[in-house]
Tab-separated table of C-alpha atoms in Angstrom:
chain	number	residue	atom	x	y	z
A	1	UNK	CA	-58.148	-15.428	2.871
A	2	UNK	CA	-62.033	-14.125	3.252
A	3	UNK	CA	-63.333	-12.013	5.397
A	4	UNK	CA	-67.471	-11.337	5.129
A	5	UNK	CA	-67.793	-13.031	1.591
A	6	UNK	CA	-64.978	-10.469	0.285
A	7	UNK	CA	-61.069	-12.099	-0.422
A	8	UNK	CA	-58.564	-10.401	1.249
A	9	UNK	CA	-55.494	-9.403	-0.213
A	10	UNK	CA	-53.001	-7.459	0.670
A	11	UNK	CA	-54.261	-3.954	-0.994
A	12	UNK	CA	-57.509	-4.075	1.181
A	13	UNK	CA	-55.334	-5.681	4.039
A	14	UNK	CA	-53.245	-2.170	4.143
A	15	UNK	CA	-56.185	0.444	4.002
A	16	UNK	CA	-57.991	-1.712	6.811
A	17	UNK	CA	-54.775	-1.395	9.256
A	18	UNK	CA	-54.217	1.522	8.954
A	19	UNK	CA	-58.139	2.357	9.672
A	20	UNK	CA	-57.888	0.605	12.360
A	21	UNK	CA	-55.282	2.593	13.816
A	22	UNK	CA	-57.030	5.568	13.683
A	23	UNK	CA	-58.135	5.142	17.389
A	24	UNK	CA	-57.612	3.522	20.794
A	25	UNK	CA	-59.573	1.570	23.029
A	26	UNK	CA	-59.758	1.754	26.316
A	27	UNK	CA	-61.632	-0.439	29.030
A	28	UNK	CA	-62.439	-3.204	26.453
A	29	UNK	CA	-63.213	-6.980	27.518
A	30	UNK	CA	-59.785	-8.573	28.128
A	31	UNK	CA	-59.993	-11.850	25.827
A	32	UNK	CA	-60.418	-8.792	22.785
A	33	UNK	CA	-58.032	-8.540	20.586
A	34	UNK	CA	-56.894	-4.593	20.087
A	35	UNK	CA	-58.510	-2.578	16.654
A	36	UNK	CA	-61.563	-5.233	17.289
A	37	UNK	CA	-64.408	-2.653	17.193
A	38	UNK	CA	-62.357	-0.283	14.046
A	39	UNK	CA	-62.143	-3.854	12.672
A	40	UNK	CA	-66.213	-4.929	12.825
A	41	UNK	CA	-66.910	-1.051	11.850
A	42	UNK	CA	-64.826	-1.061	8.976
A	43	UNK	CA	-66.368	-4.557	7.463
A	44	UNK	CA	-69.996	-3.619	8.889
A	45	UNK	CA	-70.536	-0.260	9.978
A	46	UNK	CA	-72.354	-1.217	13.314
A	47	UNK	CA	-71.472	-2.274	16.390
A	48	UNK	CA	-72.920	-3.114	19.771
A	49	UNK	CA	-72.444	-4.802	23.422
A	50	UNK	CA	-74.610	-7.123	25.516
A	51	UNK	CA	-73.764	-9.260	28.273
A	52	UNK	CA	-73.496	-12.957	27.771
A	53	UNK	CA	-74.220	-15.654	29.839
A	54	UNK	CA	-70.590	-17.442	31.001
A	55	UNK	CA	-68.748	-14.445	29.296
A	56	UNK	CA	-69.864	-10.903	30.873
A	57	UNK	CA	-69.788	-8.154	28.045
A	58	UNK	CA	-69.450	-8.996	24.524
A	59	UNK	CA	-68.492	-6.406	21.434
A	60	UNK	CA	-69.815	-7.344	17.986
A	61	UNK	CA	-71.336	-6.141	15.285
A	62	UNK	CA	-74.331	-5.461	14.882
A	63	UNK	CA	-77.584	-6.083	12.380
A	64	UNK	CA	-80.110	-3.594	12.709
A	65	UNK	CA	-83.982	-5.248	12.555
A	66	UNK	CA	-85.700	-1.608	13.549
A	67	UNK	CA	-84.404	1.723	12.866
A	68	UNK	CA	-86.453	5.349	14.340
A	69	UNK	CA	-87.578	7.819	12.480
A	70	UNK	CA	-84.035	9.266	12.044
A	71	UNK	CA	-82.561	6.363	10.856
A	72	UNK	CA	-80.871	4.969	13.851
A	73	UNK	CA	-80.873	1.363	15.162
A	74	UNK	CA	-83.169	0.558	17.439
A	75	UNK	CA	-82.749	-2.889	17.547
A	76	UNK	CA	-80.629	-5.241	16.576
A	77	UNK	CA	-79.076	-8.901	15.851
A	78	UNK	CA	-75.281	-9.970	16.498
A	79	UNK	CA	-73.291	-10.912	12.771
A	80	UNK	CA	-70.135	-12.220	11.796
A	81	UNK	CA	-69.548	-14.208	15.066
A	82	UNK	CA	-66.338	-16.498	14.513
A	83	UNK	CA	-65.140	-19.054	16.980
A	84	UNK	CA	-66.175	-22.442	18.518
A	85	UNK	CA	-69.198	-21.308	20.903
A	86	UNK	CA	-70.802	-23.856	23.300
A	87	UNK	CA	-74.254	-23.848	21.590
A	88	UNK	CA	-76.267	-22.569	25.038
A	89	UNK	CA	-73.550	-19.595	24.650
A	90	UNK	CA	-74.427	-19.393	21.088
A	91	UNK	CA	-78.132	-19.084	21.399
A	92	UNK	CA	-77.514	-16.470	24.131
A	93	UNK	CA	-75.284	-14.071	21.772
A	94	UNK	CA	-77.558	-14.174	19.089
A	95	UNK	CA	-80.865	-12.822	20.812
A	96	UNK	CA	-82.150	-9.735	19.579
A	97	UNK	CA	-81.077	-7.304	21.841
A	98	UNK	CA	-82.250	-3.055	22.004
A	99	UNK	CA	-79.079	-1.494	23.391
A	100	UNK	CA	-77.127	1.013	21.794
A	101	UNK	CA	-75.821	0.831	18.747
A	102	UNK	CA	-72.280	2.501	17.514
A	103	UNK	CA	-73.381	3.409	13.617
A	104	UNK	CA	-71.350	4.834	11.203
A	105	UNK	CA	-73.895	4.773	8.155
A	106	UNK	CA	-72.533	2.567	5.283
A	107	UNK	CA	-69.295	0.816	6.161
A	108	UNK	CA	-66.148	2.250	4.780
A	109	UNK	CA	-65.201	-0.868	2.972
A	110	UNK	CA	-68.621	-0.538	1.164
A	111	UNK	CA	-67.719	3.110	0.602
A	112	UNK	CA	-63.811	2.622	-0.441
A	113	UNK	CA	-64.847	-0.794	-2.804
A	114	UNK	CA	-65.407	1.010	-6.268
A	115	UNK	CA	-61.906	2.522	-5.753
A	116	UNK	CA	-60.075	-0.302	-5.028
A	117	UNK	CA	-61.806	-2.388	-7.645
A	118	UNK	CA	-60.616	0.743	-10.276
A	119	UNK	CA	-56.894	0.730	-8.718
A	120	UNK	CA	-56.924	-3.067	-8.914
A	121	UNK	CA	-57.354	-2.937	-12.113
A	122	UNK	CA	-54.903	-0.136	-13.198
A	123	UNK	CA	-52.377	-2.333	-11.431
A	124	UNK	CA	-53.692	-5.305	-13.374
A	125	UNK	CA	-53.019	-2.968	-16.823
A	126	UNK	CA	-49.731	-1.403	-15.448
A	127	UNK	CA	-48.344	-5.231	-15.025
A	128	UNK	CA	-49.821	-5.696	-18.547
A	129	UNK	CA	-47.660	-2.715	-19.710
A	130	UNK	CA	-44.617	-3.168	-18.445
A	131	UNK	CA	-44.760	-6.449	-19.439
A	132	UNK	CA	-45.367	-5.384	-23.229
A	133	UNK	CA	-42.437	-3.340	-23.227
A	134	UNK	CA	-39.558	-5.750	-21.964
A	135	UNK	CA	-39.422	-7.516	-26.075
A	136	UNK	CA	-39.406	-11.126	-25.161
A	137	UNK	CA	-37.653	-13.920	-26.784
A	138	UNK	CA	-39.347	-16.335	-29.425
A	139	UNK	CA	-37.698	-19.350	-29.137
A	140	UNK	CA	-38.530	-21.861	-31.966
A	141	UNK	CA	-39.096	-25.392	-31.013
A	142	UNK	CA	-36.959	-27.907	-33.112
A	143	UNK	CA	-35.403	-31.017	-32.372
A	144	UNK	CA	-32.635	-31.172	-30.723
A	145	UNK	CA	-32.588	-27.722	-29.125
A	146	UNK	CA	-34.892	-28.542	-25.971
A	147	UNK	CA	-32.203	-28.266	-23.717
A	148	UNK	CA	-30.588	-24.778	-25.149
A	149	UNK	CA	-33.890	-23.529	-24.939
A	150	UNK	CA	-34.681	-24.103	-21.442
A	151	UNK	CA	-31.227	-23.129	-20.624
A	152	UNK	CA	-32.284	-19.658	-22.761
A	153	UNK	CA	-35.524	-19.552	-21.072
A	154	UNK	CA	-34.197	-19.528	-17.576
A	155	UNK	CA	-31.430	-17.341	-18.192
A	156	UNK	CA	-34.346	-14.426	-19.084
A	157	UNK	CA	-36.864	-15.890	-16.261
A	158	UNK	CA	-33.803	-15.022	-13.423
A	159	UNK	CA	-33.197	-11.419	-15.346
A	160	UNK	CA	-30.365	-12.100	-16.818
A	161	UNK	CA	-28.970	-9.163	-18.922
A	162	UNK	CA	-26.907	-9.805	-22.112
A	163	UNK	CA	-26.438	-9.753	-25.768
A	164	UNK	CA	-27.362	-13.820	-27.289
A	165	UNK	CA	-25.261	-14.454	-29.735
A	166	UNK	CA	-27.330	-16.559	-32.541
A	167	UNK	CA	-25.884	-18.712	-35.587
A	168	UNK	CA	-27.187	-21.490	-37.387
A	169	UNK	CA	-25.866	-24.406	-34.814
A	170	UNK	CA	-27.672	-22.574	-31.743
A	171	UNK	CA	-31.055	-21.817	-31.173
A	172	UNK	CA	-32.913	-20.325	-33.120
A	173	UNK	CA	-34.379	-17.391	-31.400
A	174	UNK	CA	-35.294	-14.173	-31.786
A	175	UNK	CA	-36.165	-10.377	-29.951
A	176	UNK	CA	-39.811	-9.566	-31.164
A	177	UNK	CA	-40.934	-5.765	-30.534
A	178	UNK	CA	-44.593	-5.752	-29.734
A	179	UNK	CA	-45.003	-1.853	-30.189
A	180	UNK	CA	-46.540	-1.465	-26.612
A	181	UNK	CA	-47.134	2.257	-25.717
A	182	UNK	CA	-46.018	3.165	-22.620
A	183	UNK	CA	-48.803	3.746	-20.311
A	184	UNK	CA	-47.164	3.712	-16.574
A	185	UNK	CA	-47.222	7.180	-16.569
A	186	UNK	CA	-50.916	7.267	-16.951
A	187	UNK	CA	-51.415	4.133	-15.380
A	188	UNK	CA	-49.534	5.153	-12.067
A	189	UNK	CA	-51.491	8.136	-11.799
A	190	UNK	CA	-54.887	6.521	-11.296
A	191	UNK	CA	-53.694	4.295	-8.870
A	192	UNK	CA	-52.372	7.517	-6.888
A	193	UNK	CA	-55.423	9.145	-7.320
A	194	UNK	CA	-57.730	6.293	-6.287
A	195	UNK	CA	-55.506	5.701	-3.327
A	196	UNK	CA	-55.442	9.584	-1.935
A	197	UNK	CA	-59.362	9.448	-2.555
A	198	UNK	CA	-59.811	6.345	0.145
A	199	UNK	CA	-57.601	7.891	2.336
A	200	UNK	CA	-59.734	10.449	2.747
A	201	UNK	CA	-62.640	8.599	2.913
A	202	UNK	CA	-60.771	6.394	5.624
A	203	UNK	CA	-59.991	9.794	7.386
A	204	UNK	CA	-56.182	8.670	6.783
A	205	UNK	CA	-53.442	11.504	5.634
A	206	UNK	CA	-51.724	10.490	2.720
A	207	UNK	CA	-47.960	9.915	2.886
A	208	UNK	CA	-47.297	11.092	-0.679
A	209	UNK	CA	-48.595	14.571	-0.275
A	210	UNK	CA	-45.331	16.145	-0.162
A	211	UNK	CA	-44.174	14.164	-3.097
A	212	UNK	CA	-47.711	15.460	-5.756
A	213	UNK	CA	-47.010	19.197	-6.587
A	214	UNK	CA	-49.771	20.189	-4.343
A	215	UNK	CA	-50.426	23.462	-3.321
A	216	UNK	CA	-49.973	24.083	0.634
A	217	UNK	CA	-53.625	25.828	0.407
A	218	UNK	CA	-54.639	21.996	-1.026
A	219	UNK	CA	-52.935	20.344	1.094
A	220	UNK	CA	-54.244	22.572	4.369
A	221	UNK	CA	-57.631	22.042	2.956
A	222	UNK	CA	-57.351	18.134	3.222
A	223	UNK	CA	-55.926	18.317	6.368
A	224	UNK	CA	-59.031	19.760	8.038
A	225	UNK	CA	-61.479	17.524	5.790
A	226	UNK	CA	-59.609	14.527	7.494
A	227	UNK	CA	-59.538	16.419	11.359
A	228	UNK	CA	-63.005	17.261	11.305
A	229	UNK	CA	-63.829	13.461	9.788
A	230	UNK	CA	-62.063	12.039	12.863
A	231	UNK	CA	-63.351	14.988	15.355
A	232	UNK	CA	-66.922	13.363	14.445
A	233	UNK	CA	-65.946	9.685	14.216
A	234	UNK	CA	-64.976	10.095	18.161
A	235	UNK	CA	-67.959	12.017	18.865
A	236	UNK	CA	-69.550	9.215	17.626
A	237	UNK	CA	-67.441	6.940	19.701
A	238	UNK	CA	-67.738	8.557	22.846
A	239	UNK	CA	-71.360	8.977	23.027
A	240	UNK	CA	-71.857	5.297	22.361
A	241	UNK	CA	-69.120	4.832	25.244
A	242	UNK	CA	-71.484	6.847	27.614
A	243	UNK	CA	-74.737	5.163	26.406
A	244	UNK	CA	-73.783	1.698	26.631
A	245	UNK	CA	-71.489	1.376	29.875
A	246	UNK	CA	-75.130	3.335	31.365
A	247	UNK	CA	-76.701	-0.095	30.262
A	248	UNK	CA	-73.614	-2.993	31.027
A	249	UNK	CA	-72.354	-0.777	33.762
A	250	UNK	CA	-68.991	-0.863	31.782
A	251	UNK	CA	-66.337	1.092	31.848
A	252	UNK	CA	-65.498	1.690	27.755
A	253	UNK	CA	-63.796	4.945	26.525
A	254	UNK	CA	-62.123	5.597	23.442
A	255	UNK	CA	-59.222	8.771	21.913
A	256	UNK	CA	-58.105	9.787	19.277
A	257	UNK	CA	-54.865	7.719	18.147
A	258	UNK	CA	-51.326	9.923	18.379
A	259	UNK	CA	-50.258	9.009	14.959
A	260	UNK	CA	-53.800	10.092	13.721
A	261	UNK	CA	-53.767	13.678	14.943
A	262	UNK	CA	-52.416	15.880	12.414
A	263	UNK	CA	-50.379	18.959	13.345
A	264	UNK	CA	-50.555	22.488	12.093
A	265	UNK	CA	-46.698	23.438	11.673
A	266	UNK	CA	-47.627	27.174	10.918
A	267	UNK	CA	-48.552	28.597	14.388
A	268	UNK	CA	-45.013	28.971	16.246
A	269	UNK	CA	-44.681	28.226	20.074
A	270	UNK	CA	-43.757	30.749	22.192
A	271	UNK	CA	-41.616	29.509	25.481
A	272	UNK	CA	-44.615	29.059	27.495
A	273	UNK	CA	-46.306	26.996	25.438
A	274	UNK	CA	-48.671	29.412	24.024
A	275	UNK	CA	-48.702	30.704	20.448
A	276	UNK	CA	-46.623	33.548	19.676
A	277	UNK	CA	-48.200	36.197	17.402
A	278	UNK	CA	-45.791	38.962	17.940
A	279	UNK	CA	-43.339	39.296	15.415
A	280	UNK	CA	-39.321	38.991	15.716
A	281	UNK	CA	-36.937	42.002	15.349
A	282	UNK	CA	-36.213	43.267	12.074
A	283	UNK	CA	-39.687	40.841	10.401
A	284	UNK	CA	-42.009	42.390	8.388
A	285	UNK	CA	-45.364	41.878	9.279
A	286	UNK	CA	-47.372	40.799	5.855
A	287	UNK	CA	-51.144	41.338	6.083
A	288	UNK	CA	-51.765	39.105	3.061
A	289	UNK	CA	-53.094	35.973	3.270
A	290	UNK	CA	-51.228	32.544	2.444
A	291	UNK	CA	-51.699	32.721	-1.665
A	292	UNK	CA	-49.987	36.030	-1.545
A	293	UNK	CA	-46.419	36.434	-2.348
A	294	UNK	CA	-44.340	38.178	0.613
A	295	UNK	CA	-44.052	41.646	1.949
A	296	UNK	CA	-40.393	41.154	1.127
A	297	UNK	CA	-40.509	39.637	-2.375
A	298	UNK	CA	-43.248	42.218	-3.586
A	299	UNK	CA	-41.236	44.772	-2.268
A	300	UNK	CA	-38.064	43.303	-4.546
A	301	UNK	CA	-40.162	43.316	-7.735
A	302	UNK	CA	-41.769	46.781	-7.326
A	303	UNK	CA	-38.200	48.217	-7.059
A	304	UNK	CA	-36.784	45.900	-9.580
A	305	UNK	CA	-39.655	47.105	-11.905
A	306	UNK	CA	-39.079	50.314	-11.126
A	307	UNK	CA	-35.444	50.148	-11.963
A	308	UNK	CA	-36.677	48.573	-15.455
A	309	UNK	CA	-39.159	51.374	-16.017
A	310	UNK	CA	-36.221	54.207	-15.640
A	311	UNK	CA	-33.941	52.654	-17.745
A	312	UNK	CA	-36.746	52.006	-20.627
A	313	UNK	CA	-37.507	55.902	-19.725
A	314	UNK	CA	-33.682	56.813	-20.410
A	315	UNK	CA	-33.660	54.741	-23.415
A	316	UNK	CA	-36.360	55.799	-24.862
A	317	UNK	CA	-34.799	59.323	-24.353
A	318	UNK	CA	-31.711	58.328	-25.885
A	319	UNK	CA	-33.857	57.093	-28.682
A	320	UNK	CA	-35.780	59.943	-29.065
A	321	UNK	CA	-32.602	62.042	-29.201
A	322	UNK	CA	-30.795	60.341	-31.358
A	323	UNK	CA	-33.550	60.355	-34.168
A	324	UNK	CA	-33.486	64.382	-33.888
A	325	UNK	CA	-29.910	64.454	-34.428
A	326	UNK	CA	-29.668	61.966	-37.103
A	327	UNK	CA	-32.584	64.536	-38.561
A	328	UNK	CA	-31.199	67.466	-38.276
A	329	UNK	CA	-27.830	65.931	-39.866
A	330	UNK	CA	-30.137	64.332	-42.944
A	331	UNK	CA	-31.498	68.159	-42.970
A	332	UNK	CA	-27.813	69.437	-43.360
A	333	UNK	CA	-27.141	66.977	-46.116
A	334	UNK	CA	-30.198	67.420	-48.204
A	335	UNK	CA	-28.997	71.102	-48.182
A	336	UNK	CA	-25.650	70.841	-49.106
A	337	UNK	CA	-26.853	68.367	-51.669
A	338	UNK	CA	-29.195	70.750	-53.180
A	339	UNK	CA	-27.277	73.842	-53.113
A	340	UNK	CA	-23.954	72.011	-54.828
A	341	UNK	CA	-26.997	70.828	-57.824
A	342	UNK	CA	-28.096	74.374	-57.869
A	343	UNK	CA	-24.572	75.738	-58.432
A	344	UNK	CA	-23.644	73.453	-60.999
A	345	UNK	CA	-26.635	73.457	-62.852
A	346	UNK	CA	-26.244	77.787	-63.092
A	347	UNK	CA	-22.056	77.026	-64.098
A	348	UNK	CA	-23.123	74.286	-67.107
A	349	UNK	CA	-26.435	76.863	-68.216
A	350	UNK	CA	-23.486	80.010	-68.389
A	351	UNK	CA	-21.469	78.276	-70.017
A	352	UNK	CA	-23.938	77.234	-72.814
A	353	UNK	CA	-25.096	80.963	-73.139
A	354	UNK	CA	-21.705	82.673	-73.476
A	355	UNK	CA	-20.061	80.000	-74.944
């Protein structure tokens, strides 16, 4: 399947759903279909409204053929129109037409493309890899063995696991080890890094935060790159709303999706609804900020170290005391020692002179 000159499959397919679903519609034209604008933004980046002769107001994207000195469309030409239109209809819809366009700069398919081309082909590579390491079969071609060979062939096609048992009277087959490198650790890791980077380009929280070893500080900072993304998407949104019902005297408004809104678990309710600062009986209050450890736990180490410091203190004593007693005793000894030489060196020398 195409859609605007680019094939569809189901990787692109996911990222532009769930886009899509980022926010809802109200007010629309009742013949179109739901995630229609998110869908013509996403592809094309602009979008606009006119009335149309024989079908009241139409949404579709939008060309731009004059821009203002900021940048912003001034006028513009309908694209990527699909459907059998009577051809007076036609040639109605595609007049150039000056009323306001929704813009959201470059399109986010335009902006997610080198990423998905990159995790694309890691998948590609990954298949490649796998593939490498599961030491296929050689089966040699000889007469008489077609049919054991197919027989082999479908037995490994369907994933069946066993042991083949090969003589002469069989066929004549063999495992062959390729010496692939295993890569899918590698490999798996780009594609989860190219897929958290559209995400956030999509203003779309990824699912496998939890599941990445990042920190909460990382994960906190994401969280408010993606809210303030979507904060000014429906800015966007809603000023267009305001501009453009002023022109077709329509009534379009758009919000913020529920299942886009992200919520900050570390503020605790209080029963009224209002956040509850004050802390609970018998809680410490820690002044740090989130990277510090807790009141509590640096509490438990600065006793715990404490405890370590006295006993090196009273071991180093014991050390210290020891060594003066095992000096004084090596004192003792050397005495003893030289006072028994003395002696008997004066008894043999008396003995010589008297005989």
């Amino acid at each position: 399947m195409e859609r605007e000159g680019v094939a569809i499959d189901d990787l692109v397919d996911r990222y532009l759903k769930r886009y899509v679903a980022n926010y809802v519609w109200d007010g629309m034209p009742d013949d179109m279909p739901e995630g229609y604008v998110e869908d013509r933004l996403f592809w094309q980046g602009n979008v606009s409204a006119k009335n149309v002769k024989g079908l009241g107001p139409a949404v579709m994207a939008a060309s731009p053929t004059s821009v203002s000195l900021y940048g912003t469309p001034l006028k513009w030409l309908p694209t990527g129109i699909y459907g059998n239109v009577a051809l007076p209809t036609l040639n109605n819809i595609n007049k150039e037409s000056d009323n306001p366009v929704l813009s959201v700069g470059s399109s986010p398919y335009s902006m997610i493309e080198p990423y998905i081309e990159i995790m694309r082909k890691a998948m590609n590579a990954l298949n490649l890899n796998v593939a490498a390491m599961s030491q296929p079969v050689l089966v040699q071609a000889q007469p008489g063995v077609e049919l054991k060979a197919r027989m082999l062939e479908s037995d490994l096609g369907t994933g069946k696991v066993y042991i083949p048992v090969i003589d002469s009277g069989a066929v004549p087959a063999e495992v062959l080890d390729l010496k692939a490198t295993d890569h899918t650790v590698n490999l798996l890791g780009v594609i989860h890094d190219m897929d958290a980077e559209i995400l956030t380009i999509l203003n779309i929280r990824s699912t496998l935060e939890k599941a990445s070893g990042i920190s909460t500080a990382e994960a906190s900072a994401s969280d408010q790159e993606i809210m303030e993304g979507l904060d000014h998407g429906l800015r966007l949104r809603q000023q267009w709303c305001e501009r453009i019902n002023a022109v077709l005297g329509t009534n379009f408004s758009v919000r913020l999706a529920d299942s886009a809104v992200i919520e900050q678990p570390d503020v605790e309710e209080g029963y009224n609804g209002s956040a509850n600062t004050e802390p609970r009986p018998n809680q410490n209050v820690c002044t740090h900020n989130a990277q510090c450890c807790s009141h509590d736990s640096m509490v438990n180490r600065i006793q715990a170290l404490q405890i370590s410091m006295q006993s090196l203190d009273f071991s180093i004593r014991e050390v210290k005391e020891g060594q003066s007693k095992m000096l004084w005793k090596l004192i003792a000894v050397i005495g003893v020692t030289s006072f028994l030489c003395g002696y008997l060196g004066i008894h043999n020398w008396l003995n010589v002179l008297f005989g």
